[in-house]
mmCIF file of C-alpha atoms and ligand atoms in Angstrom:
data_model
loop_
_atom_site.group_PDB
_atom_site.id
_atom_site.type_symbol
_atom_site.label_atom_id
_atom_site.label_comp_id
_atom_site.label_asym_id
_atom_site.label_seq_id
_atom_site.Cartn_x
_atom_site.Cartn_y
_atom_site.Cartn_z
ATOM 1 C CA MET A 1 106.197 -161.083 35.191
ATOM 2 C CA HIS A 2 109.321 -158.865 35.101
ATOM 3 C CA GLU A 3 109.377 -155.273 36.212
ATOM 4 C CA PRO A 4 109.835 -153.184 33.064
ATOM 5 C CA GLU A 5 113.192 -151.832 34.369
ATOM 6 C CA ASN A 6 114.465 -155.391 34.530
ATOM 7 C CA ARG A 7 112.831 -156.584 31.380
ATOM 8 C CA ILE A 8 115.575 -155.432 29.034
ATOM 9 C CA GLU A 9 118.095 -157.310 31.174
ATOM 10 C CA ALA A 10 115.880 -160.396 31.216
ATOM 11 C CA TYR A 11 115.603 -160.332 27.415
ATOM 12 C CA ARG A 12 119.314 -159.770 27.068
ATOM 13 C CA ALA A 13 119.966 -162.845 29.212
ATOM 14 C CA ALA A 14 117.407 -164.958 27.347
ATOM 15 C CA ARG A 15 118.909 -163.903 24.019
ATOM 16 C CA ALA A 16 122.424 -164.757 25.224
ATOM 17 C CA THR A 17 121.292 -168.194 26.398
ATOM 18 C CA VAL A 18 119.582 -169.004 23.099
ATOM 19 C CA LEU A 19 122.583 -167.735 21.105
ATOM 20 C CA GLU A 20 124.901 -169.925 23.218
ATOM 21 C CA ARG A 21 122.735 -172.975 22.600
ATOM 22 C CA MET A 22 122.680 -172.129 18.887
ATOM 23 C CA ALA A 23 126.468 -171.813 18.820
ATOM 24 C CA ALA A 24 126.936 -175.119 20.658
ATOM 25 C CA ALA A 25 124.659 -176.875 18.155
ATOM 26 C CA ALA A 26 126.565 -175.303 15.271
ATOM 27 C CA HIS A 27 129.897 -176.493 16.723
ATOM 28 C CA ARG A 28 128.540 -180.037 17.137
ATOM 29 C CA ALA A 29 127.756 -180.006 13.440
ATOM 30 C CA GLY A 30 131.104 -178.474 12.492
ATOM 31 C CA ARG A 31 129.360 -175.302 11.367
ATOM 32 C CA ASP A 32 130.124 -171.614 11.842
ATOM 33 C CA PRO A 33 127.751 -170.207 14.516
ATOM 34 C CA GLY A 34 127.663 -167.004 12.484
ATOM 35 C CA SER A 35 125.865 -168.883 9.725
ATOM 36 C CA VAL A 36 122.633 -169.169 11.749
ATOM 37 C CA THR A 37 120.181 -166.288 12.248
ATOM 38 C CA LEU A 38 117.775 -166.011 15.172
ATOM 39 C CA VAL A 39 114.219 -164.862 14.468
ATOM 40 C CA ALA A 40 112.596 -163.980 17.804
ATOM 41 C CA VAL A 41 108.973 -165.078 17.496
ATOM 42 C CA SER A 42 106.965 -162.302 19.121
ATOM 43 C CA LYS A 43 103.359 -163.383 18.477
ATOM 44 C CA THR A 44 101.051 -162.517 21.423
ATOM 45 C CA ILE A 45 103.786 -160.318 22.994
ATOM 46 C CA ALA A 46 102.708 -156.692 23.444
ATOM 47 C CA ALA A 47 104.466 -153.794 21.724
ATOM 48 C CA ASP A 48 105.865 -152.269 24.938
ATOM 49 C CA ALA A 49 107.593 -155.534 25.786
ATOM 50 C CA LEU A 50 108.911 -155.739 22.223
ATOM 51 C CA ARG A 51 110.491 -152.297 22.503
ATOM 52 C CA ASP A 52 112.509 -153.742 25.402
ATOM 53 C CA ALA A 53 113.308 -156.807 23.313
ATOM 54 C CA VAL A 54 114.711 -154.571 20.563
ATOM 55 C CA ALA A 55 116.753 -152.692 23.171
ATOM 56 C CA ALA A 56 118.119 -156.091 24.259
ATOM 57 C CA GLY A 57 119.292 -156.840 20.727
ATOM 58 C CA LEU A 58 116.325 -158.893 19.516
ATOM 59 C CA ASP A 59 115.675 -156.833 16.422
ATOM 60 C CA LEU A 60 114.486 -159.506 13.983
ATOM 61 C CA LEU A 61 110.943 -160.406 15.017
ATOM 62 C CA GLY A 62 108.634 -163.099 13.658
ATOM 63 C CA GLU A 63 104.861 -162.728 13.674
ATOM 64 C CA ASN A 64 102.307 -165.237 12.459
ATOM 65 C CA ARG A 65 99.289 -162.961 11.920
ATOM 66 C CA VAL A 66 99.141 -159.970 9.605
ATOM 67 C CA GLN A 67 96.452 -158.261 11.684
ATOM 68 C CA GLU A 68 98.483 -158.457 14.886
ATOM 69 C CA ALA A 69 101.608 -157.181 13.143
ATOM 70 C CA LEU A 70 99.768 -154.208 11.622
ATOM 71 C CA ALA A 71 98.980 -153.023 15.145
ATOM 72 C CA LYS A 72 102.423 -153.674 16.615
ATOM 73 C CA VAL A 73 104.925 -152.731 13.887
ATOM 74 C CA PRO A 74 104.388 -148.942 14.115
ATOM 75 C CA GLU A 75 104.806 -149.157 17.914
ATOM 76 C CA VAL A 76 108.188 -150.914 17.776
ATOM 77 C CA PRO A 77 110.786 -148.828 15.945
ATOM 78 C CA GLY A 78 114.092 -150.362 14.996
ATOM 79 C CA ALA A 79 112.869 -153.914 14.408
ATOM 80 C CA ARG A 80 112.739 -155.936 11.219
ATOM 81 C CA TRP A 81 109.763 -158.239 10.816
ATOM 82 C CA GLN A 82 109.249 -161.596 9.174
ATOM 83 C CA LEU A 83 105.874 -163.215 8.536
ATOM 84 C CA ILE A 84 106.039 -166.831 9.713
ATOM 85 C CA GLY A 85 102.339 -167.720 9.575
ATOM 86 C CA PRO A 86 99.976 -168.525 6.706
ATOM 87 C CA LEU A 87 99.151 -165.622 4.379
ATOM 88 C CA GLN A 88 95.739 -165.287 2.767
ATOM 89 C CA SER A 89 95.947 -163.626 -0.607
ATOM 90 C CA ASN A 90 93.550 -160.831 0.391
ATOM 91 C CA LYS A 91 96.111 -159.780 3.013
ATOM 92 C CA ALA A 92 99.111 -159.914 0.674
ATOM 93 C CA ARG A 93 99.327 -156.146 0.193
ATOM 94 C CA ARG A 94 99.136 -155.407 3.919
ATOM 95 C CA ALA A 95 101.732 -158.088 4.591
ATOM 96 C CA LEU A 96 104.144 -156.484 2.115
ATOM 97 C CA GLU A 97 103.560 -153.127 3.753
ATOM 98 C CA VAL A 98 104.604 -154.248 7.243
ATOM 99 C CA PHE A 99 106.894 -157.249 6.834
ATOM 100 C CA ASP A 100 110.478 -157.083 5.595
ATOM 101 C CA SER A 101 110.287 -160.704 4.471
ATOM 102 C CA ILE A 102 107.722 -163.489 4.192
ATOM 103 C CA ALA A 103 108.696 -167.048 5.152
ATOM 104 C CA THR A 104 105.464 -168.751 4.160
ATOM 105 C CA VAL A 105 104.981 -168.713 0.403
ATOM 106 C CA ASP A 106 102.949 -171.909 0.054
ATOM 107 C CA SER A 107 101.355 -171.606 -3.382
ATOM 108 C CA VAL A 108 102.344 -170.378 -6.819
ATOM 109 C CA ASP A 109 99.262 -168.131 -6.826
ATOM 110 C CA LEU A 110 100.409 -166.415 -3.645
ATOM 111 C CA GLY A 111 103.880 -165.977 -5.125
ATOM 112 C CA ARG A 112 102.428 -164.431 -8.283
ATOM 113 C CA ARG A 113 100.256 -162.087 -6.274
ATOM 114 C CA LEU A 114 103.160 -160.904 -4.132
ATOM 115 C CA ASP A 115 105.276 -160.471 -7.242
ATOM 116 C CA ARG A 116 102.631 -158.214 -8.819
ATOM 117 C CA LEU A 117 102.312 -156.118 -5.646
ATOM 118 C CA VAL A 118 106.015 -155.624 -4.843
ATOM 119 C CA PRO A 119 106.573 -152.759 -7.329
ATOM 120 C CA GLU A 120 103.528 -150.936 -5.930
ATOM 121 C CA VAL A 121 104.348 -151.383 -2.261
ATOM 122 C CA ARG A 122 108.092 -151.852 -1.822
ATOM 123 C CA SER A 123 111.181 -149.885 -2.729
ATOM 124 C CA GLU A 124 113.473 -152.882 -3.272
ATOM 125 C CA THR A 125 113.468 -154.509 -6.702
ATOM 126 C CA ARG A 126 113.289 -158.034 -5.314
ATOM 127 C CA TYR A 127 111.437 -158.838 -2.120
ATOM 128 C CA PRO A 128 112.866 -161.703 -0.008
ATOM 129 C CA VAL A 129 110.675 -164.729 0.614
ATOM 130 C CA LEU A 130 111.030 -168.335 1.695
ATOM 131 C CA VAL A 131 109.038 -171.173 0.198
ATOM 132 C CA GLN A 132 107.255 -173.283 2.809
ATOM 133 C CA VAL A 133 107.469 -177.050 2.458
ATOM 134 C CA ASN A 134 105.254 -179.546 4.253
ATOM 135 C CA VAL A 135 108.006 -182.126 4.491
ATOM 136 C CA ASP A 136 105.873 -184.648 6.387
ATOM 137 C CA GLN A 137 102.789 -184.043 4.222
ATOM 138 C CA ASP A 138 100.864 -183.377 7.437
ATOM 139 C CA PRO A 139 97.291 -182.333 6.488
ATOM 140 C CA ALA A 140 97.194 -179.857 9.398
ATOM 141 C CA LYS A 141 100.122 -177.898 7.964
ATOM 142 C CA ALA A 142 100.679 -175.516 5.103
ATOM 143 C CA GLY A 143 103.400 -175.794 2.500
ATOM 144 C CA PHE A 144 104.175 -177.587 -0.727
ATOM 145 C CA ALA A 145 104.251 -181.357 -0.650
ATOM 146 C CA PRO A 146 107.787 -182.447 -1.587
ATOM 147 C CA PRO A 147 106.674 -184.008 -4.909
ATOM 148 C CA ASP A 148 105.150 -180.658 -5.946
ATOM 149 C CA LEU A 149 108.095 -178.494 -4.932
ATOM 150 C CA GLU A 150 110.177 -178.609 -8.095
ATOM 151 C CA ALA A 151 107.305 -177.680 -10.404
ATOM 152 C CA ALA A 152 106.405 -174.804 -8.078
ATOM 153 C CA LEU A 153 109.991 -173.550 -7.848
ATOM 154 C CA ALA A 154 110.299 -173.575 -11.613
ATOM 155 C CA GLU A 155 107.512 -170.973 -11.674
ATOM 156 C CA LEU A 156 108.390 -169.055 -8.497
ATOM 157 C CA LEU A 157 112.011 -168.554 -9.550
ATOM 158 C CA GLU A 158 110.795 -166.875 -12.741
ATOM 159 C CA LEU A 159 108.980 -164.130 -10.824
ATOM 160 C CA PRO A 160 111.015 -160.945 -11.354
ATOM 161 C CA HIS A 161 110.154 -159.122 -8.123
ATOM 162 C CA LEU A 162 110.712 -161.941 -5.634
ATOM 163 C CA ALA A 163 114.033 -163.237 -4.317
ATOM 164 C CA ILE A 164 113.521 -166.871 -3.301
ATOM 165 C CA ARG A 165 116.000 -166.993 -0.429
ATOM 166 C CA GLY A 166 115.418 -170.615 0.478
ATOM 167 C CA LEU A 167 113.014 -173.046 2.131
ATOM 168 C CA MET A 168 111.133 -173.147 5.417
ATOM 169 C CA THR A 169 109.352 -175.917 7.299
ATOM 170 C CA VAL A 170 107.575 -176.510 10.577
ATOM 171 C CA GLY A 171 108.609 -179.724 12.324
ATOM 172 C CA ARG A 172 105.934 -182.131 13.393
ATOM 173 C CA LEU A 173 104.378 -182.052 16.841
ATOM 174 C CA THR A 174 106.236 -184.936 18.388
ATOM 175 C CA THR A 175 108.421 -185.663 21.385
ATOM 176 C CA ASP A 176 110.607 -188.037 19.365
ATOM 177 C CA PRO A 177 113.773 -186.179 18.319
ATOM 178 C CA ALA A 178 114.494 -188.810 15.650
ATOM 179 C CA GLU A 179 111.253 -187.882 13.851
ATOM 180 C CA THR A 180 112.016 -184.191 14.049
ATOM 181 C CA ARG A 181 115.541 -184.752 12.809
ATOM 182 C CA GLY A 182 114.125 -186.743 9.899
ATOM 183 C CA THR A 183 111.879 -183.833 8.935
ATOM 184 C CA PHE A 184 114.732 -181.336 9.023
ATOM 185 C CA ARG A 185 117.083 -183.632 7.148
ATOM 186 C CA GLY A 186 114.343 -184.091 4.565
ATOM 187 C CA LEU A 187 114.153 -180.336 4.003
ATOM 188 C CA ARG A 188 117.914 -180.020 3.662
ATOM 189 C CA GLU A 189 118.072 -182.852 1.135
ATOM 190 C CA LEU A 190 115.196 -181.361 -0.853
ATOM 191 C CA ALA A 191 116.980 -178.010 -0.898
ATOM 192 C CA GLU A 192 120.205 -179.612 -2.068
ATOM 193 C CA ARG A 193 118.419 -181.381 -4.928
ATOM 194 C CA CYS A 194 116.632 -178.194 -5.959
ATOM 195 C CA ARG A 195 119.806 -176.102 -5.788
ATOM 196 C CA ALA A 196 121.635 -178.554 -8.009
ATOM 197 C CA ARG A 197 118.992 -177.743 -10.630
ATOM 198 C CA TRP A 198 118.537 -174.025 -9.833
ATOM 199 C CA PRO A 199 121.672 -172.460 -8.346
ATOM 200 C CA GLU A 200 119.732 -169.218 -7.988
ATOM 201 C CA LEU A 201 117.615 -170.766 -5.221
ATOM 202 C CA GLY A 202 118.876 -169.014 -2.089
ATOM 203 C CA PRO A 203 120.826 -170.784 0.679
ATOM 204 C CA GLU A 204 118.428 -170.294 3.595
ATOM 205 C CA LEU A 205 116.848 -173.156 5.531
ATOM 206 C CA SER A 206 114.408 -171.998 8.206
ATOM 207 C CA MET A 207 113.756 -174.917 10.547
ATOM 208 C CA GLY A 208 113.578 -175.247 14.315
ATOM 209 C CA MET A 209 111.616 -173.621 17.142
ATOM 210 C CA THR A 210 111.992 -173.582 20.960
ATOM 211 C CA ASP A 211 111.692 -177.356 21.313
ATOM 212 C CA ASP A 212 113.874 -178.324 18.385
ATOM 213 C CA PHE A 213 116.090 -175.466 17.155
ATOM 214 C CA GLU A 214 119.288 -177.290 18.092
ATOM 215 C CA LEU A 215 118.231 -180.280 15.986
ATOM 216 C CA GLY A 216 117.461 -177.860 13.189
ATOM 217 C CA ILE A 217 120.955 -176.365 13.349
ATOM 218 C CA GLU A 218 122.577 -179.800 13.516
ATOM 219 C CA GLU A 219 120.696 -180.617 10.300
ATOM 220 C CA GLY A 220 121.690 -177.413 8.529
ATOM 221 C CA ALA A 221 119.251 -174.652 9.549
ATOM 222 C CA THR A 222 120.448 -171.140 8.673
ATOM 223 C CA ILE A 223 117.417 -169.559 10.390
ATOM 224 C CA VAL A 224 115.685 -170.665 13.589
ATOM 225 C CA ARG A 225 112.373 -169.249 14.830
ATOM 226 C CA VAL A 226 112.336 -169.129 18.623
ATOM 227 C CA GLY A 227 109.497 -167.751 20.741
ATOM 228 C CA ARG A 228 108.961 -169.353 24.156
ATOM 229 C CA ALA A 229 112.652 -169.791 24.998
ATOM 230 C CA ILE A 230 112.917 -165.993 24.829
ATOM 231 C CA PHE A 231 109.518 -164.598 25.809
ATOM 232 C CA GLY A 232 108.187 -167.403 28.023
ATOM 233 C CA GLU A 233 105.039 -169.474 27.608
ATOM 234 C CA ARG A 234 102.261 -167.886 25.582
ATOM 235 C CA PRO A 235 98.665 -167.636 26.744
ATOM 236 C CA HIS A 236 96.803 -170.642 25.366
ATOM 237 C CA HIS A 237 94.979 -170.023 22.087
ATOM 238 C CA GLU A 238 92.071 -172.338 21.536
ATOM 239 C CA HIS A 239 92.251 -172.414 17.774
ATOM 240 C CA GLU A 240 95.963 -172.344 17.298
ATOM 241 C CA HIS A 241 98.418 -175.197 17.391
ATOM 242 C CA GLU A 242 101.717 -174.568 19.126
ATOM 243 C CA ASN A 243 103.364 -175.296 15.804
ATOM 244 C CA GLY A 244 101.669 -172.339 14.191
ATOM 245 C CA SER A 245 99.078 -174.133 12.115
ATOM 246 C CA VAL A 246 95.652 -172.645 12.513
ATOM 247 C CA ILE A 247 92.672 -174.894 13.049
ATOM 248 C CA PRO A 248 89.434 -173.279 11.880
ATOM 249 C CA PRO A 249 86.827 -172.869 14.628
ATOM 250 C CA GLY A 250 84.605 -175.937 14.573
ATOM 251 C CA GLY A 251 87.069 -177.677 12.270
ATOM 252 C CA HIS A 252 88.550 -181.110 12.793
HETATM 253 C C1 LIG B 1 104.975 -169.866 17.088
HETATM 254 C C2 LIG B 1 105.884 -170.275 15.992
HETATM 255 C C3 LIG B 1 107.260 -170.469 16.229
HETATM 256 C C4 LIG B 1 107.908 -170.321 17.589
HETATM 257 O O1 LIG B 1 107.491 -171.336 18.438
HETATM 258 P P1 LIG B 1 108.155 -171.494 19.906
HETATM 259 O O2 LIG B 1 107.798 -172.875 20.267
HETATM 260 O O3 LIG B 1 107.528 -170.457 20.763
HETATM 261 O O4 LIG B 1 109.605 -171.273 19.771
HETATM 262 C C5 LIG B 1 108.057 -170.817 15.154
HETATM 263 N N1 LIG B 1 107.552 -170.976 13.921
HETATM 264 C C6 LIG B 1 106.248 -170.795 13.658
HETATM 265 C C7 LIG B 1 105.761 -170.988 12.262
HETATM 266 C C8 LIG B 1 105.369 -170.434 14.683
HETATM 267 O O5 LIG B 1 104.068 -170.258 14.409
#
């Protein structure tokens, strides 16, 4: 698409455009633009392109598959990596080895497993994670149902080797901004209720992707996960939803 010599410039421009849109959304909501972090979602993008992305200032990268990240991380020095896709417990150790944070803790069992592995795999005493919430209770999506969140947090916040930095959600696949806004507002309100009970729950709210990151920021996102607005359209994956949920082959 771009000649490699121009690719760094193209990424720099794409990053600047997304950051401007983020700042405008923050201003509309009376928020400090510096309070929102951009995770550049780099799934399906090859390592050589990602080296240019890092050179362009996109140094916090989001990947949704452990296997893909294992291949790319060693090839892209200078980046930090966040897992934004579902984590199977048998890949927990590998995930801790390559990712600097995990945004998709969606069960107490997974949290316990990560907590046990952190002292073996990581140098930090507490490893940063986000707890994923399925705000809309969409069966195609991972995350705690809102009614189960408080009981789960009570256990997750006790784990000594995890830092629960906040909550994450994936908006529903819809073209109606009012629905999306409702989802994001729902996550913020849940977080506020939980924080009133557990002040140690971290302040992060990860919500918003290419099609809805401005809505996310208007509703209080501190982290947005943006892929296509930076890297362009991805090749179509038969078994993967654009929203990151994975449909098993032959599944419904
Ligand atoms: C792919 C993905 C994104 C980024 O989606 P874009 O539409 O490319 O911005 C964000 N979050 C999750 C969980 C994803 O799987």
